[in-house]
PDB file of C-alpha atoms in Angstrom:
ATOM      1  CA  MET L   1     -14.060  -8.432 -23.168  1.00  0.00           C
ATOM      2  CA  PHE L   2     -16.037 -10.696 -20.862  1.00  0.00           C
ATOM      3  CA  LYS L   3     -18.482  -9.102 -18.430  1.00  0.00           C
ATOM      4  CA  PRO L   4     -18.140  -9.937 -14.722  1.00  0.00           C
ATOM      5  CA  PRO L   5     -20.620 -12.452 -13.266  1.00  0.00           C
ATOM      6  CA  PHE L   6     -22.021  -9.963 -10.765  1.00  0.00           C
ATOM      7  CA  VAL L   7     -24.114 -11.033  -7.785  1.00  0.00           C
ATOM      8  CA  ASP L   8     -26.257  -8.788  -5.613  1.00  0.00           C
ATOM      9  CA  GLY L   9     -24.638  -7.366  -2.512  1.00  0.00           C
ATOM     10  CA  ASP L  10     -26.905  -9.316  -0.175  1.00  0.00           C
ATOM     11  CA  GLN L  11     -25.856 -12.564  -1.907  1.00  0.00           C
ATOM     12  CA  ALA L  12     -22.101 -11.924  -1.757  1.00  0.00           C
ATOM     13  CA  ASP L  13     -21.319 -14.052   1.276  1.00  0.00           C
ATOM     14  CA  THR L  14     -23.537 -16.878   0.009  1.00  0.00           C
ATOM     15  CA  ALA L  15     -21.717 -16.893  -3.335  1.00  0.00           C
ATOM     16  CA  LEU L  16     -18.334 -16.627  -1.637  1.00  0.00           C
ATOM     17  CA  CYS L  17     -19.028 -19.607   0.611  1.00  0.00           C
ATOM     18  CA  GLY L  18     -20.668 -21.623  -2.158  1.00  0.00           C
ATOM     19  CA  GLN L  19     -18.355 -21.190  -5.141  1.00  0.00           C
ATOM     20  CA  GLY L  20     -15.250 -19.637  -3.624  1.00  0.00           C
ATOM     21  CA  TYR L  21     -15.628 -16.157  -5.077  1.00  0.00           C
ATOM     22  CA  ALA L  22     -18.093 -13.311  -5.529  1.00  0.00           C
ATOM     23  CA  VAL L  23     -18.006 -10.352  -7.910  1.00  0.00           C
ATOM     24  CA  LEU L  24     -19.964  -7.212  -7.072  1.00  0.00           C
ATOM     25  CA  SER L  25     -20.864  -4.282  -9.292  1.00  0.00           C
ATOM     26  CA  PRO L  26     -20.382  -0.796  -7.810  1.00  0.00           C
ATOM     27  CA  GLN L  27     -24.046  -0.804  -6.810  1.00  0.00           C
ATOM     28  CA  GLY L  28     -23.706  -4.291  -5.354  1.00  0.00           C
ATOM     29  CA  CYS L  29     -20.608  -3.202  -3.457  1.00  0.00           C
ATOM     30  CA  GLU L  30     -22.537  -0.278  -1.996  1.00  0.00           C
ATOM     31  CA  GLN L  31     -25.324  -2.629  -0.894  1.00  0.00           C
ATOM     32  CA  TRP L  32     -22.829  -5.109   0.573  1.00  0.00           C
ATOM     33  CA  LEU L  33     -20.867  -2.402   2.391  1.00  0.00           C
ATOM     34  CA  GLY L  34     -23.837  -0.457   3.708  1.00  0.00           C
ATOM     35  CA  ALA L  35     -22.115   2.860   3.020  1.00  0.00           C
ATOM     36  CA  PRO L  36     -22.386   5.315   0.115  1.00  0.00           C
ATOM     37  CA  LEU L  37     -20.326   4.349  -2.914  1.00  0.00           C
ATOM     38  CA  ALA L  38     -19.323   7.998  -3.311  1.00  0.00           C
ATOM     39  CA  GLU L  39     -17.537   7.881   0.056  1.00  0.00           C
ATOM     40  CA  LEU L  40     -15.560   4.826  -1.007  1.00  0.00           C
ATOM     41  CA  LEU L  41     -14.545   6.298  -4.362  1.00  0.00           C
ATOM     42  CA  ALA L  42     -13.615   9.573  -2.664  1.00  0.00           C
ATOM     43  CA  LEU L  43     -10.563   7.703  -1.325  1.00  0.00           C
ATOM     44  CA  GLN L  44      -9.047   7.533  -4.823  1.00  0.00           C
ATOM     45  CA  PRO L  45      -6.814  10.649  -4.446  1.00  0.00           C
ATOM     46  CA  PHE L  46      -4.727   8.644  -1.958  1.00  0.00           C
ATOM     47  CA  TRP L  47      -3.567   6.603  -4.981  1.00  0.00           C
ATOM     48  CA  ASN L  48      -1.974   9.712  -6.509  1.00  0.00           C
ATOM     49  CA  ASP L  49       0.883   9.611  -3.985  1.00  0.00           C
ATOM     50  CA  LEU L  50       2.160   6.041  -4.094  1.00  0.00           C
ATOM     51  CA  PRO L  51       5.939   5.488  -4.183  1.00  0.00           C
ATOM     52  CA  PRO L  52       7.457   3.067  -6.706  1.00  0.00           C
ATOM     53  CA  ASP L  53       7.705  -0.605  -5.809  1.00  0.00           C
ATOM     54  CA  ALA L  54      11.454  -1.107  -5.357  1.00  0.00           C
ATOM     55  CA  TYR L  55      11.201  -4.900  -5.120  1.00  0.00           C
ATOM     56  CA  LEU L  56      10.062  -5.845  -8.628  1.00  0.00           C
ATOM     57  CA  ARG L  57      12.369  -8.619  -9.777  1.00  0.00           C
ATOM     58  CA  ASP L  58      11.424  -8.346 -13.443  1.00  0.00           C
ATOM     59  CA  GLY L  59      13.127  -4.954 -13.638  1.00  0.00           C
ATOM     60  CA  GLY L  60       9.848  -3.135 -14.228  1.00  0.00           C
ATOM     61  CA  ARG L  61       8.847   0.301 -12.994  1.00  0.00           C
ATOM     62  CA  TYR L  62       5.151  -0.070 -13.610  1.00  0.00           C
ATOM     63  CA  ARG L  63       3.950  -0.589 -10.017  1.00  0.00           C
ATOM     64  CA  SER L  64       3.576   1.839  -7.133  1.00  0.00           C
ATOM     65  CA  ARG L  65       2.167   0.901  -3.751  1.00  0.00           C
ATOM     66  CA  ARG L  66       1.690   1.453  -0.031  1.00  0.00           C
ATOM     67  CA  HIS L  67       0.980  -1.091   2.705  1.00  0.00           C
ATOM     68  CA  GLY L  68      -0.669  -1.207   6.117  1.00  0.00           C
ATOM     69  CA  SER L  69      -1.620  -3.873   8.659  1.00  0.00           C
ATOM     70  CA  PHE L  70      -4.581  -4.201  11.001  1.00  0.00           C
ATOM     71  CA  VAL L  71      -6.264  -6.663  13.321  1.00  0.00           C
ATOM     72  CA  VAL L  72     -10.039  -6.701  12.906  1.00  0.00           C
ATOM     73  CA  THR L  73     -12.191  -8.439  15.507  1.00  0.00           C
ATOM     74  CA  GLY L  74     -15.919  -7.964  15.117  1.00  0.00           C
ATOM     75  CA  ASP L  75     -16.478  -4.211  14.958  1.00  0.00           C
ATOM     76  CA  ARG L  76     -13.057  -3.377  16.369  1.00  0.00           C
ATOM     77  CA  VAL L  77     -10.300  -2.261  13.984  1.00  0.00           C
ATOM     78  CA  ASP L  78      -6.778  -1.900  15.396  1.00  0.00           C
ATOM     79  CA  GLU L  79      -3.956  -0.624  13.227  1.00  0.00           C
ATOM     80  CA  VAL L  80      -0.668  -2.318  14.108  1.00  0.00           C
ATOM     81  CA  PRO L  81       2.819  -0.771  13.935  1.00  0.00           C
ATOM     82  CA  HIS L  82       4.237  -0.681  10.442  1.00  0.00           C
ATOM     83  CA  ARG L  83       5.716  -4.026   9.450  1.00  0.00           C
ATOM     84  CA  ALA L  84       7.229  -5.761   6.449  1.00  0.00           C
ATOM     85  CA  HIS L  85       5.087  -7.611   3.948  1.00  0.00           C
ATOM     86  CA  TRP L  86       6.293 -11.206   3.675  1.00  0.00           C
ATOM     87  CA  GLN L  87       5.093 -14.231   1.714  1.00  0.00           C
ATOM     88  CA  PRO L  88       6.597 -17.712   1.501  1.00  0.00           C
ATOM     89  CA  LEU L  89       8.006 -18.867  -1.814  1.00  0.00           C
ATOM     90  CA  ASP L  90       5.222 -21.446  -1.974  1.00  0.00           C
ATOM     91  CA  TYR L  91       2.754 -18.624  -2.597  1.00  0.00           C
ATOM     92  CA  ASN L  92       4.923 -16.089  -4.415  1.00  0.00           C
ATOM     93  CA  ALA L  93       7.782 -17.671  -6.325  1.00  0.00           C
ATOM     94  CA  LEU L  94       8.858 -14.296  -7.748  1.00  0.00           C
ATOM     95  CA  HIS L  95       8.844 -12.077  -4.665  1.00  0.00           C
ATOM     96  CA  GLY L  96       8.452 -14.502  -1.767  1.00  0.00           C
ATOM     97  CA  GLY L  97      10.984 -15.317   0.906  1.00  0.00           C
ATOM     98  CA  ILE L  98      12.072 -11.727   1.540  1.00  0.00           C
ATOM     99  CA  GLU L  99      10.821  -8.976   3.824  1.00  0.00           C
ATOM    100  CA  ARG L 100       9.468  -6.179   1.664  1.00  0.00           C
ATOM    101  CA  TRP L 101       9.326  -2.878   3.502  1.00  0.00           C
ATOM    102  CA  PHE L 102       6.856  -0.787   1.546  1.00  0.00           C
ATOM    103  CA  GLU L 103       6.028   2.764   2.526  1.00  0.00           C
ATOM    104  CA  PRO L 104       3.099   2.929   4.969  1.00  0.00           C
ATOM    105  CA  LEU L 105      -0.396   4.052   4.135  1.00  0.00           C
ATOM    106  CA  ASP L 106      -1.038   7.763   4.265  1.00  0.00           C
ATOM    107  CA  PRO L 107      -1.921   8.341   7.946  1.00  0.00           C
ATOM    108  CA  ALA L 108      -5.075  10.190   6.890  1.00  0.00           C
ATOM    109  CA  LEU L 109      -6.513   7.085   5.212  1.00  0.00           C
ATOM    110  CA  PRO L 110      -7.167   4.520   8.000  1.00  0.00           C
ATOM    111  CA  PRO L 111      -9.251   6.881  10.190  1.00  0.00           C
ATOM    112  CA  ARG L 112     -11.739   7.525   7.377  1.00  0.00           C
ATOM    113  CA  PRO L 113     -15.136   6.118   8.414  1.00  0.00           C
ATOM    114  CA  VAL L 114     -15.643   4.341   5.091  1.00  0.00           C
ATOM    115  CA  TRP L 115     -12.217   2.682   5.425  1.00  0.00           C
ATOM    116  CA  GLN L 116     -13.150   1.415   8.860  1.00  0.00           C
ATOM    117  CA  ALA L 117     -16.521   0.239   7.536  1.00  0.00           C
ATOM    118  CA  LEU L 118     -14.816  -1.638   4.706  1.00  0.00           C
ATOM    119  CA  LEU L 119     -12.471  -3.521   7.038  1.00  0.00           C
ATOM    120  CA  ARG L 120     -15.323  -4.423   9.385  1.00  0.00           C
ATOM    121  CA  ARG L 121     -17.474  -5.646   6.505  1.00  0.00           C
ATOM    122  CA  LEU L 122     -14.653  -7.763   5.103  1.00  0.00           C
ATOM    123  CA  ALA L 123     -14.206  -9.314   8.535  1.00  0.00           C
ATOM    124  CA  ARG L 124     -17.881 -10.286   8.466  1.00  0.00           C
ATOM    125  CA  SER L 125     -17.347 -12.023   5.128  1.00  0.00           C
ATOM    126  CA  ALA L 126     -14.323 -13.818   6.566  1.00  0.00           C
ATOM    127  CA  ASP L 127     -16.436 -14.794   9.587  1.00  0.00           C
ATOM    128  CA  ALA L 128     -18.965 -16.310   7.178  1.00  0.00           C
ATOM    129  CA  LEU L 129     -16.191 -18.443   5.687  1.00  0.00           C
ATOM    130  CA  ARG L 130     -14.312 -19.545   8.800  1.00  0.00           C
ATOM    131  CA  GLY L 131     -16.236 -18.449  11.893  1.00  0.00           C
ATOM    132  CA  ALA L 132     -15.842 -15.350  14.047  1.00  0.00           C
ATOM    133  CA  GLN L 133     -12.254 -14.677  15.145  1.00  0.00           C
ATOM    134  CA  PRO L 134      -9.573 -11.979  14.920  1.00  0.00           C
ATOM    135  CA  TRP L 135      -8.529 -11.276  11.337  1.00  0.00           C
ATOM    136  CA  PHE L 136      -4.949 -10.326  10.591  1.00  0.00           C
ATOM    137  CA  THR L 137      -5.472  -7.901   7.773  1.00  0.00           C
ATOM    138  CA  GLU L 138      -3.088  -6.374   5.241  1.00  0.00           C
ATOM    139  CA  ALA L 139      -4.090  -3.530   2.929  1.00  0.00           C
ATOM    140  CA  HIS L 140      -2.229  -2.720  -0.275  1.00  0.00           C
ATOM    141  CA  CYS L 141      -2.873   0.369  -2.399  1.00  0.00           C
ATOM    142  CA  PHE L 142      -1.621  -0.472  -5.911  1.00  0.00           C
ATOM    143  CA  ARG L 143      -1.180   1.595  -9.036  1.00  0.00           C
ATOM    144  CA  ILE L 144      -0.161  -0.183 -12.247  1.00  0.00           C
ATOM    145  CA  ASP L 145       0.678   2.136 -15.150  1.00  0.00           C
ATOM    146  CA  THR L 146       1.717   1.815 -18.771  1.00  0.00           C
ATOM    147  CA  GLU L 147       4.383   4.509 -18.814  1.00  0.00           C
ATOM    148  CA  GLY L 148       6.939   1.878 -19.834  1.00  0.00           C
ATOM    149  CA  GLY L 149       4.578   0.244 -22.320  1.00  0.00           C
ATOM    150  CA  ILE L 150       3.203  -2.724 -20.383  1.00  0.00           C
ATOM    151  CA  GLY L 151       2.134  -2.974 -16.752  1.00  0.00           C
ATOM    152  CA  ARG L 152       1.690  -6.253 -14.915  1.00  0.00           C
ATOM    153  CA  PRO L 153      -0.905  -6.360 -12.106  1.00  0.00           C
ATOM    154  CA  THR L 154       0.256  -9.853 -11.075  1.00  0.00           C
ATOM    155  CA  PRO L 155       3.862 -10.348 -12.222  1.00  0.00           C
ATOM    156  CA  GLU L 156       3.999 -13.561 -10.180  1.00  0.00           C
ATOM    157  CA  GLY L 157       1.295 -15.086 -12.411  1.00  0.00           C
ATOM    158  CA  ALA L 158      -1.706 -17.092 -11.278  1.00  0.00           C
ATOM    159  CA  HIS L 159      -1.391 -17.580  -7.543  1.00  0.00           C
ATOM    160  CA  ARG L 160      -2.883 -17.828  -4.102  1.00  0.00           C
ATOM    161  CA  ASP L 161      -1.830 -15.502  -1.287  1.00  0.00           C
ATOM    162  CA  GLY L 162      -1.712 -17.864   1.692  1.00  0.00           C
ATOM    163  CA  VAL L 163      -4.584 -16.142   3.500  1.00  0.00           C
ATOM    164  CA  ASP L 164      -8.278 -16.828   4.075  1.00  0.00           C
ATOM    165  CA  LEU L 165      -9.965 -13.983   2.182  1.00  0.00           C
ATOM    166  CA  VAL L 166      -8.727 -11.720  -0.603  1.00  0.00           C
ATOM    167  CA  ALA L 167     -10.623  -8.600  -1.679  1.00  0.00           C
ATOM    168  CA  VAL L 168      -9.781  -6.638  -4.831  1.00  0.00           C
ATOM    169  CA  LEU L 169     -11.523  -3.277  -5.184  1.00  0.00           C
ATOM    170  CA  LEU L 170     -11.137  -1.350  -8.440  1.00  0.00           C
ATOM    171  CA  MET L 171     -10.541   2.328  -7.672  1.00  0.00           C
ATOM    172  CA  GLN L 172      -9.696   3.666 -11.139  1.00  0.00           C
ATOM    173  CA  ARG L 173      -9.147   2.417 -14.682  1.00  0.00           C
ATOM    174  CA  GLN L 174      -8.187   4.860 -17.428  1.00  0.00           C
ATOM    175  CA  HIS L 175      -6.708   4.797 -20.946  1.00  0.00           C
ATOM    176  CA  LEU L 176      -5.810   1.116 -21.060  1.00  0.00           C
ATOM    177  CA  LYS L 177      -6.682  -2.252 -22.481  1.00  0.00           C
ATOM    178  CA  GLY L 178      -6.139  -5.614 -20.856  1.00  0.00           C
ATOM    179  CA  GLY L 179      -6.284  -6.238 -17.142  1.00  0.00           C
ATOM    180  CA  GLU L 180      -8.553  -9.247 -17.467  1.00  0.00           C
ATOM    181  CA  THR L 181      -9.225 -11.006 -14.161  1.00  0.00           C
ATOM    182  CA  ARG L 182      -9.021 -14.791 -14.102  1.00  0.00           C
ATOM    183  CA  VAL L 183     -10.248 -16.978 -11.258  1.00  0.00           C
ATOM    184  CA  PHE L 184      -9.710 -20.753 -11.297  1.00  0.00           C
ATOM    185  CA  GLU L 185     -10.567 -23.572  -8.937  1.00  0.00           C
ATOM    186  CA  ALA L 186      -7.432 -24.622  -7.080  1.00  0.00           C
ATOM    187  CA  ALA L 187      -8.483 -28.284  -7.215  1.00  0.00           C
ATOM    188  CA  GLY L 188     -10.566 -28.500 -10.374  1.00  0.00           C
ATOM    189  CA  PRO L 189     -11.012 -27.400 -13.984  1.00  0.00           C
ATOM    190  CA  ALA L 190     -13.624 -24.657 -13.553  1.00  0.00           C
ATOM    191  CA  GLY L 191     -12.704 -21.029 -14.063  1.00  0.00           C
ATOM    192  CA  GLN L 192     -13.971 -17.566 -14.894  1.00  0.00           C
ATOM    193  CA  ARG L 193     -12.477 -14.707 -16.874  1.00  0.00           C
ATOM    194  CA  PHE L 194     -13.832 -11.175 -16.894  1.00  0.00           C
ATOM    195  CA  THR L 195     -12.719  -7.560 -16.850  1.00  0.00           C
ATOM    196  CA  LEU L 196     -13.481  -5.109 -14.062  1.00  0.00           C
ATOM    197  CA  THR L 197     -14.053  -1.723 -15.708  1.00  0.00           C
ATOM    198  CA  GLU L 198     -16.182   0.285 -13.274  1.00  0.00           C
ATOM    199  CA  PRO L 199     -14.606   1.876 -10.185  1.00  0.00           C
ATOM    200  CA  GLY L 200     -16.250   0.422  -7.111  1.00  0.00           C
ATOM    201  CA  SER L 201     -16.388  -3.114  -8.533  1.00  0.00           C
ATOM    202  CA  LEU L 202     -15.312  -5.658  -5.922  1.00  0.00           C
ATOM    203  CA  LEU L 203     -13.940  -9.195  -6.156  1.00  0.00           C
ATOM    204  CA  LEU L 204     -13.970 -11.461  -3.090  1.00  0.00           C
ATOM    205  CA  LEU L 205     -11.942 -14.693  -3.081  1.00  0.00           C
ATOM    206  CA  ASP L 206     -11.824 -17.682  -0.740  1.00  0.00           C
ATOM    207  CA  ASP L 207      -8.053 -17.927  -1.138  1.00  0.00           C
ATOM    208  CA  PRO L 208      -7.515 -21.630  -0.290  1.00  0.00           C
ATOM    209  CA  ARG L 209     -10.104 -22.644  -2.893  1.00  0.00           C
ATOM    210  CA  VAL L 210      -9.216 -20.479  -5.898  1.00  0.00           C
ATOM    211  CA  ILE L 211      -6.226 -19.209  -7.859  1.00  0.00           C
ATOM    212  CA  HIS L 212      -6.319 -15.726  -9.346  1.00  0.00           C
ATOM    213  CA  GLU L 213      -4.432 -13.396 -11.655  1.00  0.00           C
ATOM    214  CA  ALA L 214      -4.904 -10.273 -13.773  1.00  0.00           C
ATOM    215  CA  THR L 215      -3.432 -10.042 -17.256  1.00  0.00           C
ATOM    216  CA  PRO L 216      -1.005  -7.277 -18.305  1.00  0.00           C
ATOM    217  CA  ILE L 217      -2.276  -3.855 -19.311  1.00  0.00           C
ATOM    218  CA  GLN L 218      -1.278  -1.747 -22.310  1.00  0.00           C
ATOM    219  CA  PRO L 219      -2.002   1.889 -23.170  1.00  0.00           C
ATOM    220  CA  GLU L 220      -5.083   2.603 -25.245  1.00  0.00           C
ATOM    221  CA  GLY L 221      -4.256   5.740 -27.171  1.00  0.00           C
ATOM    222  CA  ALA L 222      -1.567   8.308 -26.491  1.00  0.00           C
ATOM    223  CA  GLU L 223      -2.214   8.833 -22.782  1.00  0.00           C
ATOM    224  CA  ARG L 224      -0.683   6.796 -19.990  1.00  0.00           C
ATOM    225  CA  GLY L 225      -2.901   3.981 -18.792  1.00  0.00           C
ATOM    226  CA  VAL L 226      -3.562   3.671 -15.058  1.00  0.00           C
ATOM    227  CA  ARG L 227      -5.182   0.873 -13.042  1.00  0.00           C
ATOM    228  CA  ASP L 228      -5.664   1.576  -9.326  1.00  0.00           C
ATOM    229  CA  THR L 229      -6.762  -1.187  -6.972  1.00  0.00           C
ATOM    230  CA  LEU L 230      -7.104  -1.745  -3.262  1.00  0.00           C
ATOM    231  CA  VAL L 231      -6.176  -5.301  -2.301  1.00  0.00           C
ATOM    232  CA  ILE L 232      -7.011  -6.401   1.237  1.00  0.00           C
ATOM    233  CA  THR L 233      -6.188  -9.827   2.653  1.00  0.00           C
ATOM    234  CA  LEU L 234      -7.515 -11.373   5.857  1.00  0.00           C
ATOM    235  CA  ARG L 235      -5.810 -14.290   7.558  1.00  0.00           C
ATOM    236  CA  SER L 236      -6.610 -16.309  10.674  1.00  0.00           C
ATOM    237  CA  GLY L 237      -4.042 -17.099  13.333  1.00  0.00           C
ATOM    238  CA  GLY L 238      -1.550 -14.322  12.637  1.00  0.00           C
ATOM    239  CA  PHE L 239       0.291 -12.460   9.925  1.00  0.00           C
ATOM    240  CA  GLN L 240       2.606 -14.300   7.565  1.00  0.00           C
ATOM    241  CA  ASP L 241       6.125 -13.821   8.903  1.00  0.00           C
ATOM    242  CA  PRO L 242       9.520 -15.406   8.184  1.00  0.00           C
TER     243      PRO L 242
END
């Protein structure tokens, strides 16, 4: 198992702009966010009520999720009416080209102060990449489990998302092996592979510059393995729509 190449929280945006990604330890995430890590991890119970993903084209039942959309401009966070998640086939050959109507986020989640702080801080990182502007933001609460034997965090394989910034926050990891994160240059040979194991670890990606994936997970022992993540994407100019 390869350890993540962590950077300090105050160096996250510099690393993101320089190399196209940044990986933060839980302590680095707390420093970057400017809010207590305990408040962020206290959101994890929201992952215990995620409905199954009905759109998996590989026939699997290993993924549960919810979805919400926001527009973040500076310190202002506006939740938008519930909408479908859509990606072009160019970015998601497995599930692209269709409107996927996932169940919305629990209405008690977006008003949480630490949730608002997280979206604002991500917008600042996106501002560092592209300049200050409104950020069309989608939030996905994911649970991948091993109840059927193998769970696939990225069934579409190595990919980009067609956005400006991708954030992957590990909320929980229990009773599993696998789930290695891989980040590659989109236009070069360089790459990194590592495994996020500590809740509160954060990966930031400059989506046009890098390709990413996470390898399948398997149970470790008799208990069901669970990997909970929060994936947030920020895009300039508008949401991806058909």
